[in-house]
Short mmCIF file of C-alpha atoms and ligand atoms in Angstrom, two decimals:
data_model
loop_
_atom_site.label_atom_id
_atom_site.label_comp_id
_atom_site.label_asym_id
_atom_site.label_seq_id
_atom_site.Cartn_x
_atom_site.Cartn_y
_atom_site.Cartn_z
CA UNK I 23 78.34 -11.96 27.27
CA UNK I 24 75.52 -14.50 27.46
CA UNK I 25 72.43 -13.04 29.13
CA UNK I 26 70.49 -10.35 27.29
CA UNK I 27 67.20 -8.67 28.15
CA UNK I 28 64.90 -7.12 25.56
CA UNK I 29 62.22 -4.73 26.83
CA UNK I 30 59.19 -4.48 24.53
CA UNK I 31 57.84 -7.34 22.40
CA UNK I 32 56.60 -5.28 19.42
CA UNK I 33 58.02 -5.47 15.88
CA UNK I 34 61.51 -4.22 16.82
CA UNK I 35 61.68 -6.01 20.19
CA UNK I 36 60.72 -9.39 18.79
CA UNK I 37 63.16 -8.96 15.88
CA UNK I 38 66.00 -8.09 18.28
CA UNK I 39 65.14 -11.06 20.54
CA UNK I 40 65.04 -13.32 17.45
CA UNK I 41 68.52 -12.31 16.28
CA UNK I 42 70.20 -12.62 19.70
CA UNK I 43 68.52 -15.98 20.42
CA UNK I 44 69.49 -17.33 16.99
CA UNK I 45 73.11 -16.45 17.77
CA UNK I 46 73.14 -18.43 21.04
CA UNK I 47 72.36 -15.74 23.62
CA UNK I 48 69.89 -16.40 26.46
CA UNK I 49 67.22 -13.76 25.89
CA UNK I 50 64.73 -12.58 28.50
CA UNK I 51 61.93 -10.88 26.60
CA UNK I 52 59.85 -8.55 28.76
CA UNK I 53 56.55 -6.77 28.14
CA UNK I 54 53.58 -5.64 30.19
CA UNK I 55 51.22 -8.48 29.24
CA UNK I 56 51.44 -12.21 28.56
CA UNK I 57 49.30 -11.66 25.47
CA UNK I 58 51.94 -9.37 23.85
CA UNK I 59 54.68 -11.86 24.72
CA UNK I 60 52.81 -14.85 23.24
CA UNK I 61 52.11 -12.87 20.08
CA UNK I 62 55.81 -11.97 19.80
CA UNK I 63 56.89 -15.58 20.20
CA UNK I 64 54.45 -16.68 17.51
CA UNK I 65 55.83 -13.95 15.16
CA UNK I 66 59.41 -15.09 15.85
CA UNK I 67 58.38 -18.69 15.18
CA UNK I 68 56.78 -17.70 11.82
CA UNK I 69 59.87 -15.69 10.80
CA UNK I 70 62.09 -18.66 11.73
CA UNK I 71 59.84 -20.92 9.59
CA UNK I 72 60.44 -18.55 6.69
CA UNK I 73 64.22 -18.87 7.21
CA UNK I 74 63.91 -22.70 7.43
CA UNK I 75 61.84 -22.89 4.23
CA UNK I 76 64.44 -20.75 2.39
CA UNK I 77 67.22 -23.07 3.65
CA UNK I 78 68.88 -20.21 5.58
CA UNK I 79 68.72 -22.17 8.87
CA UNK I 80 67.91 -25.75 9.89
CA UNK I 81 64.88 -26.89 11.90
CA UNK I 82 67.28 -27.60 14.79
CA UNK I 83 68.42 -23.96 14.80
CA UNK I 84 64.78 -22.88 14.87
CA UNK I 85 64.18 -25.09 17.90
CA UNK I 86 67.29 -23.91 19.79
CA UNK I 87 66.44 -20.26 18.99
CA UNK I 88 62.99 -20.60 20.53
CA UNK I 89 64.47 -22.42 23.56
CA UNK I 90 66.85 -19.50 24.14
CA UNK I 91 63.93 -17.10 24.73
CA UNK I 92 62.21 -16.76 28.10
CA UNK I 93 59.14 -14.55 28.58
CA UNK I 94 58.65 -12.15 31.50
CA UNK I 95 56.06 -9.63 32.62
CA UNK I 96 58.05 -8.55 35.72
CA UNK I 97 61.01 -6.30 34.92
CA UNK I 98 62.84 -7.41 38.08
CA UNK I 99 62.83 -11.06 36.87
CA UNK I 100 63.81 -10.12 33.32
CA UNK I 101 66.94 -8.23 34.38
CA UNK I 102 68.05 -10.38 37.34
CA UNK I 103 71.29 -11.75 35.81
CA UNK I 104 71.44 -9.60 32.73
CA UNK I 105 74.63 -8.27 31.16
CA UNK I 106 72.93 -6.11 28.52
CA UNK I 107 69.43 -4.64 28.34
CA UNK I 108 68.05 -3.43 25.02
CA UNK I 109 64.99 -1.27 25.49
CA UNK I 110 62.63 -1.35 22.51
CA UNK I 111 59.44 0.01 24.09
CA UNK I 112 57.08 2.52 22.45
CA UNK I 113 58.85 5.64 21.16
CA UNK I 114 57.70 7.90 23.99
CA UNK I 115 60.25 10.00 25.83
CA UNK I 116 58.43 9.94 29.20
CA UNK I 117 57.97 6.16 29.09
CA UNK I 118 61.60 5.54 28.10
CA UNK I 119 62.89 7.76 30.89
CA UNK I 120 60.72 5.90 33.42
CA UNK I 121 61.99 2.54 32.14
CA UNK I 122 65.62 3.66 32.47
CA UNK I 123 65.08 4.89 36.04
CA UNK I 124 63.73 1.40 36.90
CA UNK I 125 66.43 -0.41 34.94
CA UNK I 126 69.12 1.51 36.78
CA UNK I 127 67.65 0.36 40.10
CA UNK I 128 66.96 -3.27 39.12
CA UNK I 129 69.69 -4.38 36.69
CA UNK I 130 73.14 -5.46 37.97
CA UNK I 131 75.44 -2.45 38.34
CA UNK I 132 77.77 -3.85 35.67
CA UNK I 133 75.02 -4.20 33.02
CA UNK I 134 75.05 -2.06 29.88
CA UNK I 135 71.73 -0.31 29.21
CA UNK I 136 71.02 0.18 25.50
CA UNK I 137 68.04 1.74 23.78
CA UNK I 138 66.71 1.05 20.31
CA UNK I 139 65.26 4.56 20.09
CA UNK I 140 65.03 5.95 16.56
CA UNK I 141 65.08 9.59 17.63
CA UNK I 142 65.27 10.30 21.35
CA UNK I 143 68.55 11.73 22.69
CA UNK I 144 70.71 8.98 24.25
CA UNK I 145 72.30 11.63 26.48
CA UNK I 146 68.90 12.62 27.92
CA UNK I 147 68.00 8.96 28.57
CA UNK I 148 71.42 8.31 30.18
CA UNK I 149 70.88 11.31 32.47
CA UNK I 150 68.07 9.36 34.22
CA UNK I 151 70.64 6.85 35.49
CA UNK I 152 73.70 6.74 37.71
CA UNK I 153 75.64 4.84 35.03
CA UNK I 154 75.74 7.37 32.18
CA UNK I 155 78.94 5.78 30.86
CA UNK I 156 77.07 2.48 30.36
CA UNK I 157 74.11 3.86 28.38
CA UNK I 158 74.24 3.62 24.58
CA UNK I 159 72.01 3.54 21.49
CA UNK I 160 71.67 0.27 19.53
CA UNK I 161 69.43 1.24 16.63
CA UNK I 162 68.25 -1.82 14.68
CA UNK I 163 66.33 -1.69 11.40
CA UNK I 164 63.11 -3.41 10.38
CA UNK I 165 62.98 -6.32 9.50
CA UNK I 166 65.68 -6.94 12.12
CA UNK I 167 66.59 -10.49 11.02
CA UNK I 168 67.23 -9.18 7.47
CA UNK I 169 68.74 -5.69 7.80
CA UNK I 170 72.51 -5.71 8.28
CA UNK I 171 73.03 -2.39 10.05
CA UNK I 172 73.15 -1.56 13.74
CA UNK I 173 73.62 2.18 14.24
CA UNK I 174 75.59 2.47 17.49
CA UNK I 175 74.96 5.86 19.08
CA UNK I 176 77.37 7.19 21.69
CA UNK I 177 75.76 9.47 24.24
CA UNK I 178 77.78 12.39 25.58
CA UNK I 179 79.11 10.25 28.48
CA UNK I 180 79.20 6.76 26.91
CA UNK I 181 82.60 5.18 27.59
CA UNK I 182 85.01 3.86 24.95
CA UNK I 183 84.90 0.45 26.61
CA UNK I 184 81.09 0.17 26.43
CA UNK I 185 81.12 1.34 22.81
CA UNK I 186 83.76 -1.27 21.93
CA UNK I 187 81.80 -4.05 23.69
CA UNK I 188 78.57 -3.17 21.89
CA UNK I 189 80.31 -2.83 18.50
CA UNK I 190 81.89 -6.28 18.81
CA UNK I 191 78.65 -7.80 20.13
CA UNK I 192 76.80 -6.52 17.04
CA UNK I 193 79.40 -8.22 14.85
CA UNK I 194 78.75 -11.50 16.70
CA UNK I 195 75.12 -11.18 15.54
CA UNK I 196 76.33 -11.08 11.92
CA UNK I 197 75.51 -7.36 11.71
CA UNK I 198 77.61 -4.41 10.64
CA UNK I 199 77.78 -1.80 13.41
CA UNK I 200 78.45 1.86 12.58
CA UNK I 201 79.41 4.28 15.36
CA UNK I 202 77.78 7.72 15.32
CA UNK I 203 77.38 10.59 17.77
CA UNK I 204 74.21 11.65 19.56
CA UNK I 205 72.56 14.43 17.55
CA UNK I 206 68.93 14.64 16.38
CA UNK I 207 68.02 11.75 14.05
CA UNK I 208 71.56 10.34 14.41
CA UNK I 209 72.62 9.57 10.81
CA UNK I 210 69.93 7.19 9.53
CA UNK I 211 66.83 9.21 10.31
CA UNK I 212 68.46 12.60 9.72
CA UNK I 213 68.96 11.53 6.12
CA UNK I 214 65.97 9.21 5.60
CA UNK I 215 63.11 11.21 7.13
CA UNK I 216 63.63 14.47 5.19
CA UNK I 217 63.66 12.32 2.02
CA UNK I 218 60.34 10.69 2.99
CA UNK I 219 58.92 14.10 3.99
CA UNK I 220 59.99 15.55 0.62
CA UNK I 221 58.32 12.63 -1.20
CA UNK I 222 55.10 13.44 0.70
CA UNK I 223 55.46 17.14 -0.22
CA UNK I 224 55.92 16.12 -3.85
CA UNK I 225 52.64 14.19 -3.66
CA UNK I 226 50.90 17.02 -1.76
CA UNK I 227 51.90 19.58 -4.41
CA UNK I 228 50.59 17.32 -7.19
CA UNK I 229 53.96 16.90 -8.88
CA UNK I 230 53.22 13.18 -9.27
CA UNK I 231 51.05 10.38 -7.85
CA UNK I 232 51.89 7.77 -5.18
CA UNK I 233 52.96 5.02 -7.58
CA UNK I 234 54.88 7.42 -9.82
CA UNK I 235 56.94 8.82 -6.91
CA UNK I 236 57.74 5.35 -5.59
CA UNK I 237 58.56 4.01 -9.06
CA UNK I 238 61.00 6.87 -9.69
CA UNK I 239 62.88 6.04 -6.49
CA UNK I 240 62.73 2.26 -6.94
CA UNK I 241 63.74 2.05 -10.59
CA UNK I 242 65.79 5.23 -10.90
CA UNK I 243 67.65 5.04 -7.59
CA UNK I 244 67.48 1.30 -6.78
CA UNK I 245 65.64 1.71 -3.47
CA UNK I 246 64.03 -1.62 -2.46
CA UNK I 247 60.84 0.26 -1.53
CA UNK I 248 59.72 3.70 -2.66
CA UNK I 249 59.69 6.39 0.08
CA UNK I 250 55.89 6.39 0.42
CA UNK I 251 55.72 2.60 0.77
CA UNK I 252 58.61 2.79 3.24
CA UNK I 253 56.73 5.46 5.24
CA UNK I 254 53.76 3.06 5.45
CA UNK I 255 56.11 0.27 6.53
CA UNK I 256 57.75 2.39 9.27
CA UNK I 257 54.45 3.98 10.40
CA UNK I 258 53.41 7.54 9.54
CA UNK I 259 53.16 8.42 13.26
CA UNK I 260 56.81 7.42 13.68
CA UNK I 261 57.82 9.50 10.63
CA UNK I 262 55.93 12.55 11.95
CA UNK I 263 57.45 12.14 15.37
CA UNK I 264 60.98 12.01 13.96
CA UNK I 265 60.39 15.09 11.76
CA UNK I 266 59.26 16.94 14.89
CA UNK I 267 62.45 15.86 16.70
CA UNK I 268 64.57 17.14 13.78
CA UNK I 269 62.67 20.43 13.63
CA UNK I 270 62.96 21.00 17.38
CA UNK I 271 66.55 19.79 17.58
CA UNK I 272 67.89 21.92 14.72
CA UNK I 273 65.35 24.78 14.91
CA UNK I 274 65.28 24.87 11.14
CA UNK I 275 62.03 25.19 9.11
CA UNK I 276 63.48 22.89 6.44
CA UNK I 277 62.47 20.02 8.76
CA UNK I 278 58.81 21.07 9.12
CA UNK I 279 56.60 18.02 8.56
CA UNK I 280 54.44 18.20 5.44
CA UNK I 281 50.83 19.09 6.42
CA UNK I 282 49.62 16.02 4.47
CA UNK I 283 51.71 13.79 6.77
CA UNK I 284 50.22 15.49 9.86
CA UNK I 285 46.68 15.14 8.46
CA UNK I 286 47.09 11.44 7.69
CA UNK I 287 48.37 10.80 11.23
CA UNK I 288 45.46 12.76 12.77
CA UNK I 289 43.06 10.72 10.61
CA UNK I 290 44.60 7.49 11.93
CA UNK I 291 45.89 6.36 8.53
CA UNK I 292 49.29 5.25 9.81
CA UNK I 293 50.30 2.77 7.10
CA UNK I 294 50.65 -1.03 7.29
CA UNK I 295 49.77 -1.25 11.00
CA UNK I 296 46.31 0.33 10.50
CA UNK I 297 45.73 -1.21 7.07
CA UNK I 298 45.85 2.14 5.26
CA UNK I 299 48.38 4.87 4.55
CA UNK I 300 49.59 5.82 1.08
CA UNK I 301 48.58 2.28 0.07
CA UNK I 302 45.89 -0.01 1.48
CA UNK I 303 46.74 -3.43 2.85
CA UNK I 304 44.74 -6.64 2.95
CA UNK I 305 45.97 -9.46 5.19
CA UNK I 306 47.60 -12.22 3.14
CA UNK I 307 47.92 -10.12 -0.04
CA UNK I 308 51.27 -8.88 -1.34
CA UNK I 309 49.64 -6.59 -3.96
CA UNK I 310 50.44 -2.92 -3.61
CA UNK I 311 47.17 -0.99 -3.98
CA UNK I 312 47.14 2.83 -3.75
CA UNK I 313 44.69 4.06 -1.05
CA UNK I 314 41.42 5.22 -2.64
CA UNK I 315 41.88 8.89 -1.61
CA UNK I 316 45.07 9.10 -3.71
CA UNK I 317 43.64 7.42 -6.81
CA UNK I 318 43.20 9.69 -9.82
N1 3HC T 14 62.33 -12.35 9.30
C1 3HC T 14 63.16 -13.15 8.61
N2 3HC T 14 63.34 -13.03 7.27
C2 3HC T 14 62.63 -12.10 6.61
C3 3HC T 14 61.73 -11.23 7.28
C4 3HC T 14 61.61 -11.39 8.69
N3 3HC T 14 60.81 -10.58 9.42
N4 3HC T 14 61.18 -10.39 6.36
C5 3HC T 14 61.71 -10.70 5.17
N5 3HC T 14 62.57 -11.74 5.32
C6 3HC T 14 63.44 -12.33 4.29
C7 3HC T 14 62.70 -13.17 3.29
O1 3HC T 14 62.59 -14.51 3.75
C8 3HC T 14 63.59 -13.06 2.08
O2 3HC T 14 64.72 -13.94 2.20
P1 3HC T 14 65.57 -14.45 0.93
O3 3HC T 14 66.26 -13.25 0.34
O4 3HC T 14 66.52 -15.43 1.55
O5 3HC T 14 64.58 -15.06 -0.01
C9 3HC T 14 64.10 -11.64 2.14
O6 3HC T 14 63.98 -11.25 3.51
C10 3HC T 14 63.31 -10.71 1.28
O7 3HC T 14 61.94 -10.78 1.65
P2 3HC T 14 60.72 -10.92 0.63
O8 3HC T 14 61.13 -11.77 -0.55
O9 3HC T 14 59.50 -11.31 1.40
O10 3HC T 14 60.40 -9.45 0.16
P3 3HC T 14 61.29 -8.36 -0.54
O11 3HC T 14 62.30 -8.92 -1.45
O12 3HC T 14 60.28 -7.41 -1.06
O13 3HC T 14 62.08 -7.68 0.67
C11 3HC T 14 62.31 -6.16 2.46
C12 3HC T 14 61.42 -7.19 1.80
C13 3HC T 14 63.57 -6.85 3.01
C14 3HC T 14 61.49 -5.59 3.62
C15 3HC T 14 62.72 -5.08 1.39
O14 3HC T 14 61.58 -4.57 0.77
C16 3HC T 14 63.50 -3.93 1.99
O15 3HC T 14 64.70 -4.01 2.19
N6 3HC T 14 62.79 -2.81 2.25
C17 3HC T 14 63.38 -1.63 2.91
C18 3HC T 14 63.48 -1.92 4.38
C19 3HC T 14 64.03 -0.74 5.12
O16 3HC T 14 64.41 0.28 4.60
N7 3HC T 14 64.05 -0.92 6.45
C20 3HC T 14 64.50 0.15 7.33
C21 3HC T 14 63.29 0.92 7.80
S1 3HC T 14 63.79 2.30 8.78
C22 3HC T 14 63.94 1.65 10.34
O17 3HC T 14 63.66 0.49 10.62
C23 3HC T 14 64.49 2.60 11.38
C24 3HC T 14 63.48 3.38 12.12
O18 3HC T 14 64.20 4.20 13.01
C25 3HC T 14 62.54 4.24 11.32
#
């Protein structure tokens, strides 16, 4: 496999394009506007600079990685000769279904169609196409160039052959693929999101403050980030959305999102991307400062 298409140039899409291009694949990166694509390429370039300055890659690898990426605003161009499409558009079920209907019409009949969804049923996405056996989940983790896992999610009709191809492809990227079945939250978010939600409940009930909760989990359980900082990093809207998927999918009140999480999302305090969540963020600063409304 040589030609890959990535749909969506946001954080996950540009990370996925970066990793494939660095490993010698020709990547067509597609988004709705040139502005989003240019921004993505500049992010990839900065992340490659970081790898060069740490001695992880050479300047030549940086150059060849960037050369392997072509930018497209027309889906038909982006998928012309593709062998694998990875969709990493906004986490919206209607949008993803529309994209898969188009992909099924435009991409070569032999192409595998993967989605980086963190919560939407692979089986329901596959049902929009006439190639249900060739639709699969490839769930990458942020930051994509750093995180080793790819959660490979088999839809109800995904074939053994497609699963095998995607597993071995992930290994070629230097990642560790893990195969799981298609149930709400898969494995990663079924385990992670209730933990984050419980940390928010712990804060909401006044058991402890933001820093205290995160410190317990960082120093007591060796998590690289506490759950509240991680929620900011992922985006509180994404966390809320996944809790809703778990609650609907399992019909169990144990997955009800904490009202504090819902309130923060309604208020637009979504974490790093809006500059404020459990912590507040200033561009260029690495200091972790608790948001003023949570200070004692
Ligand atoms: N591109 C390339 N390299 C990067 C990078 C990027 N975007 N971001 C960080 N790095 C590299 C750094 O250069 C550094 O490399 P080194 O070890 O060779 O020096 C290394 O990663 C660590 O980075 P930093 O020193 O800047 O910072 P930290 O040591 O604090 O690590 C972190 C940052 C890797 C983000 C760490 O805090 C971490 O692992 N956090 C948890 C991340 C996590 O859980 N991600 C999953 C989120 S859930 C998800 O994505 C799924 C969705 O469905 C919700």
